[in-house]
């Protein structure tokens, strides 16, 4: 459940902001083309004002990071037919609208048949070419962008949303380490349910400000639900259950990607029942609430499993077992035998639990000895293994985010809109389903393989995906679309499994380590795609043809960026190699001392 909420919170804000930018740029073009239209005088004054605001925004005078993030809040209604919320789900479910009508600059689209419709339901003229708003003509039917300026703005909005969601893991990690996963799960779940309720209210009232508030709540709640559920469950199972740990990490990573199915489920439910989008959002909140309560009841209170020292625990186990043995010897008969079996059954789980806690204490002591003193947050974050882990994940996050944000545009540059739409549809289904199906073999791999082995396999598959995405042929691009989900599931599962190693990340520090690691990973993974999108698109506007990045050469423009990413992907193979070397060194030291 934590992975699903985390995934929803990560994808919702990015695509919502992208949908806003699409509406704003299209409205800018519509306003420019309709300036001389006779029908302009019949538009409501509020619509004219919002079109002017959109033009001012896209002209560059209001293009700051905060303006992009707050743009949907500043405009109370949508700039085109329907609310942003409706158009958002059209895009998420793969059913985006493609306008086929063509109008001359002096023509306007027919008004709504119902003249009592609200102003935000009135249709505007379709996008038209305009030299001042877009450097390229805005082709009708192309969903990715109407110009290169707009596409870079897409990337900026999506990168900002991804960064904010990942950075929210840091304060939630502090809460999870200091107050426990149970309390973290409770507060984050309440915030998540409130976010879904706000989405439902915004859909019902057609108020984009309420929808945006709901998205912000989801963005903040996602990492908290994940941290609370993940680390609370780790506290519950202890250190002696490698199979359960492997299943936990792989299923969380798979659920993160599988959460994309939530969008399609909500859209299908809304259309099938003809109830709008408010009812499915409320139903999803109603589903999350009992799941949160059930998990919250299972999780232990913070520190409850470590309340008794290991010596006292061992003494109690010994006394209980001695009492059981004494009574079993003194009592003869079937009833006495049944009673001794019952007490043995009671003693067995208690003994296993305290043995797990003794093992955890031993691992913490080992971590202190390795670090040369008491383990602190700085020592954990600045350790060589953690720095290499962050570098590894930052590079992978950069590669995957750039692919997510620019995939459809790359495919249109290579194959045209028709084939690009087909490949994108295949990716939309293969991404979540591939991650979910990969969770079973990934769990088996994490249980049986060591750190060097599972990171080595993840590196090999990540480079295979990157090489396939470099190709200009359809078959390798389809292979890349099919590989993306399983590779992403494996890589993040390896990351979570590594962070759950108590000899490297002692209890009380692991959640904070993941939170601060995610901030660094988010900086690279969010700033990198925007920078690359700028180089691919904006440099073409500023004389980039001399660098092989000119117009009509989209393949070569993207090829340079993807070659750079492939080089970075190859270099991160140093991390599993160093893990293998570290293990060999420890084995040699143990053999020498033995």
Coordinates of C-alpha atoms in Angstrom, one line a residue:
X1 CA 0.0 0.0 0.0
X2 CA 2.9 2.4 0.8
X3 CA 4.4 1.8 -2.6
X4 CA 1.0 2.5 -4.4
X5 CA 0.4 5.8 -2.5
X6 CA 4.1 6.8 -3.1
X7 CA 3.7 6.1 -6.8
X8 CA 0.4 8.0 -7.1
X9 CA 1.8 11.0 -5.3
X10 CA 4.9 11.0 -7.6
X11 CA 3.0 10.8 -10.9
X12 CA 0.0 13.0 -10.2
X13 CA 1.6 16.4 -9.7
X14 CA 4.0 16.0 -12.7
X15 CA 1.2 15.1 -15.2
X16 CA -1.1 17.7 -13.7
X17 CA 1.4 20.4 -14.2
X18 CA 2.2 19.1 -17.7
X19 CA -1.5 19.2 -18.6
X20 CA -1.7 22.8 -17.4
X21 CA 1.2 23.9 -19.6
X22 CA -0.4 22.1 -22.6
X23 CA -3.6 24.1 -22.0
X24 CA -1.8 27.4 -21.5
X25 CA 0.3 27.1 -24.6
X26 CA -2.6 26.0 -26.8
X27 CA -4.7 28.9 -25.4
X28 CA -1.8 31.3 -26.2
X29 CA -1.8 30.2 -29.8
X30 CA -5.6 30.3 -29.9
X31 CA -5.7 33.9 -28.5
X32 CA -3.1 35.0 -31.1
X33 CA -4.9 33.5 -34.0
X34 CA -8.3 34.8 -33.0
X35 CA -7.3 38.4 -32.4
X36 CA -8.8 39.4 -35.7
X37 CA -11.8 37.0 -35.5
X38 CA -15.2 38.6 -35.3
X39 CA -16.3 36.0 -32.7
X40 CA -13.8 37.3 -30.2
X41 CA -16.2 39.9 -29.1
X42 CA -18.7 37.2 -27.9
X43 CA -16.2 35.6 -25.5
X44 CA -16.7 36.3 -21.8
X45 CA -14.4 38.9 -20.3
X46 CA -13.0 36.4 -17.9
X47 CA -11.9 34.2 -20.8
X48 CA -10.2 37.1 -22.5
X49 CA -8.3 38.0 -19.3
X50 CA -7.2 34.4 -18.7
X51 CA -6.0 34.1 -22.3
X52 CA -4.0 37.3 -21.8
X53 CA -2.5 35.9 -18.6
X54 CA -1.5 32.8 -20.4
X55 CA 0.2 34.8 -23.1
X56 CA 2.0 36.8 -20.6
X57 CA 3.1 33.7 -18.7
X58 CA 4.4 32.0 -21.9
X59 CA 6.1 35.1 -23.1
X60 CA 8.8 34.6 -20.5
X61 CA 8.0 37.4 -18.0
X62 CA 6.4 35.0 -15.5
X63 CA 8.4 31.8 -16.2
X64 CA 10.0 31.3 -12.8
X65 CA 10.0 27.9 -11.0
X66 CA 7.5 29.1 -8.4
X67 CA 5.2 30.5 -11.2
X68 CA 5.2 27.1 -13.0
X69 CA 4.4 25.3 -9.7
X70 CA 1.7 27.7 -8.7
X71 CA 0.2 28.4 -12.2
X72 CA -2.7 26.0 -11.8
X73 CA -3.7 27.7 -8.5
X74 CA -3.5 31.2 -9.9
X75 CA -6.0 30.4 -12.6
X76 CA -9.3 29.4 -11.0
X77 CA -10.7 27.7 -14.1
X78 CA -9.4 25.9 -17.1
X79 CA -8.5 27.6 -20.3
X80 CA -10.2 25.1 -22.5
X81 CA -13.4 23.0 -22.4
X82 CA -13.8 21.1 -19.1
X83 CA -11.7 21.3 -16.0
X84 CA -8.0 20.4 -15.8
X85 CA -9.0 17.4 -13.7
X86 CA -11.0 15.9 -16.6
X87 CA -8.2 16.5 -19.1
X88 CA -5.6 15.2 -16.7
X89 CA -7.4 11.8 -16.6
X90 CA -7.8 11.8 -20.3
X91 CA -4.0 12.0 -20.6
X92 CA -3.3 9.5 -17.8
X93 CA -5.6 6.9 -19.2
X94 CA -4.2 7.2 -22.7
X95 CA -7.4 8.7 -24.1
X96 CA -6.2 12.3 -24.8
X97 CA -8.3 14.2 -27.2
X98 CA -7.0 14.8 -30.8
X99 CA -8.7 17.7 -32.6
X100 CA -9.1 17.1 -36.3
X101 CA -11.0 20.3 -37.3
X102 CA -9.4 23.0 -39.2
X103 CA -10.5 26.6 -39.1
X104 CA -9.3 29.8 -40.9
X105 CA -8.1 32.7 -38.7
X106 CA -11.4 34.4 -39.2
X107 CA -13.5 31.4 -38.2
X108 CA -14.4 30.4 -34.7
X109 CA -15.7 27.1 -33.4
X110 CA -19.4 26.8 -32.9
X111 CA -20.7 27.7 -29.5
X112 CA -22.2 25.2 -27.1
X113 CA -25.7 24.1 -27.9
X114 CA -26.8 24.9 -24.4
X115 CA -26.4 28.6 -24.0
X116 CA -26.9 28.3 -20.3
X117 CA -23.6 26.4 -20.0
X118 CA -21.0 27.9 -17.6
X119 CA -18.3 30.1 -19.3
X120 CA -15.6 27.4 -18.7
X121 CA -17.6 25.0 -20.9
X122 CA -17.4 27.3 -23.9
X123 CA -15.0 26.0 -26.6
X124 CA -12.2 28.1 -27.9
X125 CA -10.8 28.1 -31.5
X126 CA -8.2 25.4 -32.1
X127 CA -4.4 26.1 -31.9
X128 CA -3.0 28.0 -34.8
X129 CA 0.5 28.9 -35.8
X130 CA 1.9 32.1 -34.4
X131 CA 5.5 33.3 -34.7
X132 CA 5.6 35.1 -31.4
X133 CA 4.3 32.3 -29.2
X134 CA 5.8 29.2 -30.8
X135 CA 8.9 28.9 -32.9
X136 CA 7.3 26.0 -34.8
X137 CA 3.8 25.8 -36.2
X138 CA 1.5 24.0 -33.7
X139 CA 0.4 20.8 -35.5
X140 CA -3.1 19.7 -34.7
X141 CA -3.3 16.2 -33.2
X142 CA 0.2 16.2 -31.7
X143 CA -0.1 15.7 -27.9
X144 CA 3.5 16.1 -26.8
X145 CA 4.1 19.8 -27.5
X146 CA 3.0 22.7 -29.7
X147 CA 6.5 24.2 -29.7
X148 CA 9.9 23.6 -28.3
X149 CA 9.4 26.3 -25.6
X150 CA 6.4 24.5 -24.3
X151 CA 8.2 21.1 -24.2
X152 CA 11.0 22.6 -22.1
X153 CA 8.3 24.0 -19.8
X154 CA 6.8 20.5 -19.6
X155 CA 10.1 19.1 -18.5
X156 CA 10.5 21.9 -15.9
X157 CA 7.1 21.4 -14.4
X158 CA 7.5 17.6 -14.3
X159 CA 11.1 17.8 -12.9
X160 CA 9.9 20.2 -10.2
X161 CA 7.1 17.9 -9.2
X162 CA 9.3 14.8 -9.1
X163 CA 11.8 16.7 -6.9
X164 CA 9.3 17.9 -4.4
X165 CA 7.8 14.4 -3.9
X166 CA 11.3 12.8 -3.4
X167 CA 12.5 15.6 -1.1
X168 CA 9.5 15.1 1.1
X169 CA 11.0 11.8 2.2
X170 CA 13.6 13.6 4.4
X171 CA 11.2 15.0 7.1
X172 CA 9.2 11.8 7.0
X173 CA 12.4 9.8 7.6
X174 CA 13.2 12.0 10.6
X175 CA 9.8 11.2 12.0
X176 CA 10.1 7.5 11.3
X177 CA 13.5 7.2 13.0
X178 CA 12.6 9.3 16.0
X179 CA 9.0 8.3 16.7
X180 CA 8.6 5.0 14.8
X181 CA 7.0 3.8 11.6
X182 CA 3.6 3.4 13.3
X183 CA 3.1 7.1 14.1
X184 CA 4.5 8.0 10.7
X185 CA 2.0 5.8 8.9
X186 CA -0.9 7.2 10.9
X187 CA -0.1 10.9 10.1
X188 CA 0.8 10.2 6.4
X189 CA -2.3 8.1 5.8
X190 CA -4.6 10.8 7.2
X191 CA -2.9 13.3 4.8
X192 CA -3.2 10.9 1.9
X193 CA -6.9 10.3 2.5
X194 CA -7.5 14.0 2.8
X195 CA -5.7 14.5 -0.5
X196 CA -8.0 12.0 -2.3
X197 CA -11.0 13.7 -0.7
X198 CA -9.8 17.0 -2.0
X199 CA -9.4 15.5 -5.5
X200 CA -13.0 14.3 -5.3
X201 CA -14.3 17.7 -4.2
X202 CA -12.3 19.5 -6.9
X203 CA -13.7 17.2 -9.5
X204 CA -17.3 17.7 -8.3
X205 CA -17.0 21.5 -8.0
X206 CA -14.7 21.9 -11.1
X207 CA -12.4 23.9 -9.0
X208 CA -8.7 23.5 -9.9
X209 CA -7.5 25.2 -6.8
X210 CA -9.0 22.4 -4.7
X211 CA -7.6 19.8 -7.0
X212 CA -4.1 21.3 -6.8
X213 CA -4.4 21.3 -3.0
X214 CA -5.3 17.6 -3.1
X215 CA -2.3 16.9 -5.3
X216 CA 0.0 18.7 -2.9
X217 CA -1.4 16.7 -0.1
X218 CA -0.8 13.5 -2.0
X219 CA 2.7 14.6 -2.9
X220 CA 3.5 15.2 0.8
X221 CA 1.8 12.0 2.0
X222 CA 3.3 9.5 -0.4
X223 CA 6.8 9.3 1.1
X224 CA 5.4 9.3 4.6
X225 CA 3.1 6.3 3.9
X226 CA 6.0 4.4 2.3
X227 CA 8.5 5.2 5.1
X228 CA 6.0 4.3 7.8
X229 CA 4.9 1.1 6.2
X230 CA 8.3 -0.1 5.1
X231 CA 10.3 0.7 8.3
X232 CA 7.5 -0.2 10.6
X233 CA 7.3 -3.6 8.9
X234 CA 11.1 -4.0 9.2
X235 CA 10.8 -3.4 12.9
X236 CA 8.1 -6.1 13.1
X237 CA 9.9 -8.9 11.2
X238 CA 13.4 -8.2 12.8
X239 CA 16.6 -9.3 11.2
X240 CA 16.2 -13.1 11.0
X241 CA 13.7 -13.2 8.1
X242 CA 15.7 -12.7 4.9
X243 CA 12.9 -14.2 2.7
X244 CA 10.3 -11.8 4.1
X245 CA 12.6 -8.9 3.8
X246 CA 13.3 -9.7 0.1
X247 CA 9.6 -10.0 -0.6
X248 CA 8.9 -6.7 1.2
X249 CA 11.5 -4.7 -0.7
X250 CA 10.5 -6.1 -4.1
X251 CA 6.8 -5.7 -3.6
X252 CA 7.2 -2.1 -2.5
X253 CA 9.3 -1.3 -5.6
X254 CA 6.7 -3.1 -7.8
X255 CA 3.8 -1.3 -6.2
X256 CA 5.5 2.0 -6.8
X257 CA 5.4 1.5 -10.6
X258 CA 2.1 -0.5 -10.5
X259 CA 0.4 2.5 -9.1
X260 CA 0.1 3.8 -12.6
X261 CA -2.8 1.4 -13.0
X262 CA -4.7 3.4 -10.5
X263 CA -5.2 6.2 -13.0
X264 CA -6.7 3.8 -15.6
X265 CA -8.9 2.1 -13.0
X266 CA -10.3 5.5 -11.9
X267 CA -11.0 6.6 -15.4
X268 CA -12.6 3.3 -16.4
X269 CA -14.8 3.3 -13.3
X270 CA -15.9 6.9 -13.9
X271 CA -16.9 6.2 -17.5
X272 CA -18.5 2.9 -16.8
X273 CA -20.7 4.0 -13.9
X274 CA -21.3 7.5 -15.4
X275 CA -20.6 9.0 -12.0
X276 CA -17.8 11.5 -12.8
X277 CA -14.4 11.4 -11.2
X278 CA -15.5 12.4 -7.7
X279 CA -17.0 9.0 -6.8
X280 CA -13.9 6.9 -7.8
X281 CA -11.6 9.2 -5.8
X282 CA -13.8 8.8 -2.8
X283 CA -14.0 5.0 -3.3
X284 CA -10.2 4.9 -3.5
X285 CA -9.9 6.9 -0.2
X286 CA -12.4 4.5 1.4
X287 CA -10.3 1.6 0.3
X288 CA -7.1 3.1 1.6
X289 CA -8.6 3.9 5.0
X290 CA -9.2 0.3 6.3
X291 CA -5.9 -0.9 4.8
X292 CA -4.1 1.8 6.8
X293 CA -5.9 1.0 10.0
X294 CA -5.2 -2.8 9.5
X295 CA -1.5 -2.2 9.0
X296 CA -1.3 0.3 11.8
X297 CA -2.7 -2.2 14.2
X298 CA -0.1 -4.8 13.2
X299 CA 2.9 -2.5 13.6
X300 CA 4.7 -2.3 16.9
X301 CA 5.1 0.9 18.9
X302 CA 8.4 2.6 18.6
X303 CA 11.0 0.8 20.7
X304 CA 8.6 -1.8 22.1
X305 CA 10.7 -4.7 20.8
X306 CA 13.9 -3.3 22.3
X307 CA 12.5 -2.5 25.7
X308 CA 14.1 -5.4 27.4
X309 CA 17.9 -5.8 27.4
X310 CA 19.2 -8.9 25.7
X311 CA 20.5 -10.4 28.9
X312 CA 17.1 -10.1 30.7
X313 CA 15.4 -11.6 27.6
X314 CA 17.7 -14.6 27.6
X315 CA 17.2 -15.1 31.3
X316 CA 13.4 -15.1 30.9
X317 CA 13.6 -17.5 28.1
X318 CA 15.8 -19.8 30.1
X319 CA 13.5 -19.6 33.2
X320 CA 10.4 -20.3 31.0
X321 CA 12.0 -23.3 29.3
X322 CA 13.2 -24.7 32.7
X323 CA 9.8 -24.4 34.1
X324 CA 8.3 -26.2 31.1
X325 CA 10.9 -29.0 31.4
X326 CA 10.3 -29.4 35.2
X327 CA 6.6 -29.6 34.9
X328 CA 6.8 -32.0 32.0
X329 CA 9.0 -34.4 34.1
X330 CA 6.8 -34.2 37.2
X331 CA 3.5 -34.6 35.5
X332 CA 2.5 -37.9 33.9
X333 CA -0.4 -38.4 31.7
X334 CA -2.1 -37.1 28.6
X335 CA -3.2 -33.8 30.1
X336 CA 0.3 -33.1 31.4
X337 CA 1.7 -33.8 28.0
X338 CA -0.7 -31.5 26.4
X339 CA 0.1 -28.8 28.9
X340 CA 3.8 -29.1 28.3
X341 CA 3.3 -29.0 24.6
X342 CA 1.3 -25.8 25.0
X343 CA 4.0 -24.1 27.1
X344 CA 6.6 -25.2 24.6
X345 CA 4.6 -23.6 21.9
X346 CA 4.5 -20.4 23.9
X347 CA 8.2 -20.5 24.6
X348 CA 9.2 -21.1 21.0
X349 CA 8.1 -17.8 19.4
X350 CA 9.3 -15.8 22.4
X351 CA 12.7 -17.4 22.1
X352 CA 12.9 -16.8 18.4
X353 CA 11.9 -13.2 18.8
X354 CA 14.5 -12.5 21.5
X355 CA 17.1 -14.3 19.5
X356 CA 16.3 -11.9 16.6
X357 CA 16.8 -8.9 18.9
X358 CA 20.1 -10.3 20.1
X359 CA 21.2 -10.6 16.5
X360 CA 20.1 -7.0 15.9
X361 CA 22.2 -5.9 18.9
X362 CA 25.2 -7.8 17.6
X363 CA 24.9 -6.1 14.2
X364 CA 24.7 -2.7 15.8
X365 CA 27.8 -3.5 17.8
X366 CA 29.5 -4.6 14.7
X367 CA 28.6 -1.3 12.9
X368 CA 30.0 0.6 15.9
X369 CA 33.3 -1.3 15.7
X370 CA 33.6 -0.8 12.0
X371 CA 33.1 2.9 12.2
X372 CA 35.6 3.2 15.1
X373 CA 33.0 4.6 17.6
X374 CA 29.4 5.4 18.0
X375 CA 27.6 5.5 14.7
X376 CA 26.2 8.9 13.8
X377 CA 24.1 10.2 10.9
X378 CA 27.1 12.0 9.3
X379 CA 29.2 8.8 9.4
X380 CA 26.5 6.8 7.8
X381 CA 25.7 9.4 5.0
X382 CA 29.4 10.0 4.2
X383 CA 30.5 6.4 4.2
X384 CA 32.0 5.2 1.0
X385 CA 29.3 2.6 0.4
X386 CA 26.5 5.2 0.9
X387 CA 28.1 7.8 -1.4
X388 CA 28.5 5.2 -4.1
X389 CA 24.9 4.1 -3.6
X390 CA 23.6 7.6 -4.0
X391 CA 25.7 8.2 -7.1
X392 CA 24.4 4.9 -8.6
X393 CA 20.7 5.7 -7.9
X394 CA 21.1 9.3 -9.0
X395 CA 22.4 8.3 -12.4
X396 CA 19.7 5.7 -12.8
X397 CA 17.0 8.2 -11.7
X398 CA 18.3 10.7 -14.2
X399 CA 18.1 8.1 -17.1
X400 CA 14.6 6.9 -16.1
X401 CA 13.2 10.4 -15.5
X402 CA 14.5 11.7 -18.8
X403 CA 13.0 8.7 -20.6
X404 CA 9.6 9.2 -18.8
X405 CA 9.5 12.9 -19.6
X406 CA 10.6 12.8 -23.3
X407 CA 9.7 9.3 -24.4
X408 CA 6.7 10.2 -26.6
X409 CA 8.5 13.2 -28.1
X410 CA 11.5 11.0 -29.0
X411 CA 9.3 8.4 -30.6
X412 CA 7.4 11.1 -32.7
X413 CA 10.7 12.5 -33.9
X414 CA 11.8 9.0 -35.0
X415 CA 8.7 7.3 -36.3
X416 CA 5.9 9.9 -36.6
X417 CA 2.8 10.4 -34.6
X418 CA 1.0 7.1 -35.5
X419 CA 3.8 4.7 -34.6
X420 CA 4.8 6.8 -31.6
X421 CA 1.2 6.6 -30.2
X422 CA 1.3 2.8 -30.6
X423 CA 4.6 2.4 -28.9
X424 CA 3.6 4.8 -26.1
X425 CA 0.4 2.8 -25.5
X426 CA 2.5 -0.4 -25.2
X427 CA 4.7 1.4 -22.7
X428 CA 1.8 2.6 -20.7
X429 CA 0.6 -0.9 -20.1
X430 CA 4.1 -2.6 -19.9
X431 CA 5.4 -0.1 -17.4
X432 CA 3.2 -1.0 -14.4
X433 CA 2.5 -4.6 -15.3
X434 CA 6.1 -5.4 -16.0
X435 CA 7.1 -4.1 -12.6
X436 CA 4.4 -6.1 -10.8
X437 CA 5.2 -9.3 -12.7
X438 CA 8.9 -8.8 -12.0
X439 CA 8.4 -8.6 -8.2
X440 CA 8.4 -12.5 -7.8
X441 CA 11.8 -13.2 -9.5
X442 CA 13.3 -10.0 -7.9
X443 CA 12.3 -11.2 -4.4
X444 CA 13.9 -14.6 -5.1
X445 CA 17.1 -12.9 -6.4
X446 CA 17.4 -10.6 -3.4
X447 CA 16.9 -13.5 -1.0
X448 CA 19.6 -15.7 -2.6
X449 CA 22.2 -13.3 -4.0
X450 CA 24.6 -11.0 -2.3
X451 CA 24.9 -7.2 -2.7
X452 CA 27.4 -7.3 -5.5
X453 CA 25.4 -9.9 -7.5
X454 CA 22.0 -8.2 -7.4
X455 CA 23.4 -4.8 -8.1
X456 CA 25.5 -6.3 -11.0
X457 CA 22.4 -7.8 -12.6
X458 CA 20.5 -4.5 -12.2
X459 CA 23.4 -2.6 -13.9
X460 CA 23.5 -5.1 -16.8
X461 CA 19.8 -4.8 -17.4
X462 CA 19.9 -1.0 -17.0
X463 CA 22.6 -0.8 -19.7
X464 CA 20.6 -3.1 -21.9
X465 CA 17.6 -0.8 -21.6
X466 CA 19.7 2.3 -22.3
X467 CA 21.2 0.7 -25.4
X468 CA 17.8 -0.3 -26.8
X469 CA 16.6 3.3 -26.3
X470 CA 19.5 4.5 -28.4
X471 CA 18.4 2.7 -31.5
X472 CA 16.4 4.3 -34.3
X473 CA 14.5 1.1 -35.1
X474 CA 11.1 0.1 -33.8
X475 CA 12.0 -3.3 -32.4
X476 CA 14.7 -2.1 -30.0
X477 CA 12.5 0.8 -28.9
X478 CA 9.7 -1.7 -28.2
X479 CA 12.2 -3.8 -26.2
X480 CA 13.1 -0.7 -24.2
X481 CA 9.5 0.1 -23.5
X482 CA 9.0 -3.5 -22.2
X483 CA 12.2 -3.6 -20.2
X484 CA 11.6 -0.3 -18.4
X485 CA 9.2 -1.6 -15.8
X486 CA 11.1 -4.7 -14.7
X487 CA 14.4 -2.9 -14.6
X488 CA 13.0 0.0 -12.6
X489 CA 11.4 -2.5 -10.1
X490 CA 14.7 -4.4 -9.7
X491 CA 16.9 -1.3 -9.3
X492 CA 14.7 0.3 -6.6
X493 CA 14.3 -3.0 -4.8
X494 CA 18.1 -3.3 -4.7
X495 CA 18.2 0.2 -3.2
X496 CA 15.6 -0.6 -0.5
X497 CA 17.3 -4.0 0.3
X498 CA 20.7 -2.3 0.7
X499 CA 19.2 0.3 3.0
X500 CA 17.7 -2.4 5.2
X501 CA 21.1 -3.9 5.9
X502 CA 21.6 -3.1 9.6
X503 CA 25.4 -3.6 9.6
X504 CA 25.5 -0.6 7.2
X505 CA 22.5 1.4 8.4
X506 CA 21.8 0.8 12.1
X507 CA 18.1 1.0 13.4
X508 CA 17.3 4.6 14.3
X509 CA 19.2 6.0 11.3
X510 CA 18.1 4.0 8.3
X511 CA 14.9 6.0 7.6
X512 CA 16.7 9.3 7.8
X513 CA 19.4 7.9 5.6
X514 CA 16.9 7.0 2.9
X515 CA 15.2 10.4 3.2
X516 CA 18.4 12.4 2.8
X517 CA 19.7 10.1 0.1
X518 CA 16.4 10.7 -1.8
X519 CA 17.0 14.4 -1.6
X520 CA 20.3 14.1 -3.4
X521 CA 19.0 11.6 -5.8
X522 CA 16.1 13.9 -6.6
X523 CA 18.3 16.9 -7.3
X524 CA 20.2 15.0 -10.0
X525 CA 17.1 13.2 -11.2
X526 CA 15.0 16.4 -11.4
X527 CA 17.6 19.0 -12.6
X528 CA 19.2 16.6 -15.2
X529 CA 16.1 16.0 -17.4
X530 CA 15.3 19.7 -17.5
X531 CA 18.9 20.6 -18.5
X532 CA 18.9 17.9 -21.2
X533 CA 15.5 19.0 -22.5
X534 CA 16.8 22.5 -22.7
X535 CA 19.9 21.4 -24.7
X536 CA 17.8 19.2 -27.0
X537 CA 15.1 21.8 -27.7
X538 CA 16.1 25.4 -26.8
X539 CA 19.6 25.2 -28.3
X540 CA 17.9 24.3 -31.6
X541 CA 16.1 27.6 -31.3
X542 CA 19.3 29.5 -30.6
X543 CA 21.4 28.4 -33.5
X544 CA 22.0 24.8 -32.4
X545 CA 22.2 23.6 -36.0
X546 CA 25.9 24.1 -36.0
X547 CA 26.1 21.5 -33.2
X548 CA 24.2 18.9 -35.1
X549 CA 21.0 19.8 -33.2
X550 CA 19.2 21.7 -35.9
X551 CA 15.6 21.4 -37.0
X552 CA 14.5 18.4 -38.8
X553 CA 17.2 16.4 -37.1
X554 CA 15.4 15.3 -34.0
X555 CA 17.1 11.9 -34.1
X556 CA 20.6 13.4 -33.8
X557 CA 19.5 15.9 -31.2
X558 CA 18.2 13.2 -28.9
X559 CA 21.1 10.9 -29.8
X560 CA 23.6 13.2 -28.2
X561 CA 21.7 13.3 -24.9
X562 CA 21.2 9.6 -24.9
X563 CA 24.9 8.9 -25.6
X564 CA 25.8 11.0 -22.6
X565 CA 23.3 9.0 -20.5
X566 CA 24.7 5.7 -21.8
X567 CA 28.2 6.8 -20.7
X568 CA 26.9 7.6 -17.2
X569 CA 25.1 4.3 -17.1
X570 CA 28.3 2.4 -18.0
X571 CA 30.3 4.2 -15.3
X572 CA 28.0 3.2 -12.5
X573 CA 29.1 -0.4 -12.9
X574 CA 31.9 0.6 -10.6
X575 CA 29.6 0.2 -7.6
X576 CA 28.9 -3.5 -7.9
X577 CA 32.5 -4.1 -8.7
X578 CA 33.6 -2.3 -5.5
X579 CA 31.0 -4.3 -3.5
X580 CA 32.4 -7.5 -4.8
X581 CA 36.0 -6.4 -4.0
X582 CA 34.8 -5.4 -0.4
X583 CA 33.3 -8.9 0.1
X584 CA 36.4 -10.6 -1.1
X585 CA 38.6 -8.6 1.2
X586 CA 36.4 -9.5 4.2
X587 CA 36.4 -13.2 3.2
X588 CA 40.2 -13.1 3.0
X589 CA 40.5 -11.4 6.4
X590 CA 38.2 -13.9 8.0
X591 CA 40.2 -16.8 6.5
X592 CA 43.5 -15.3 7.7
X593 CA 42.2 -14.7 11.2
X594 CA 40.7 -18.2 11.3

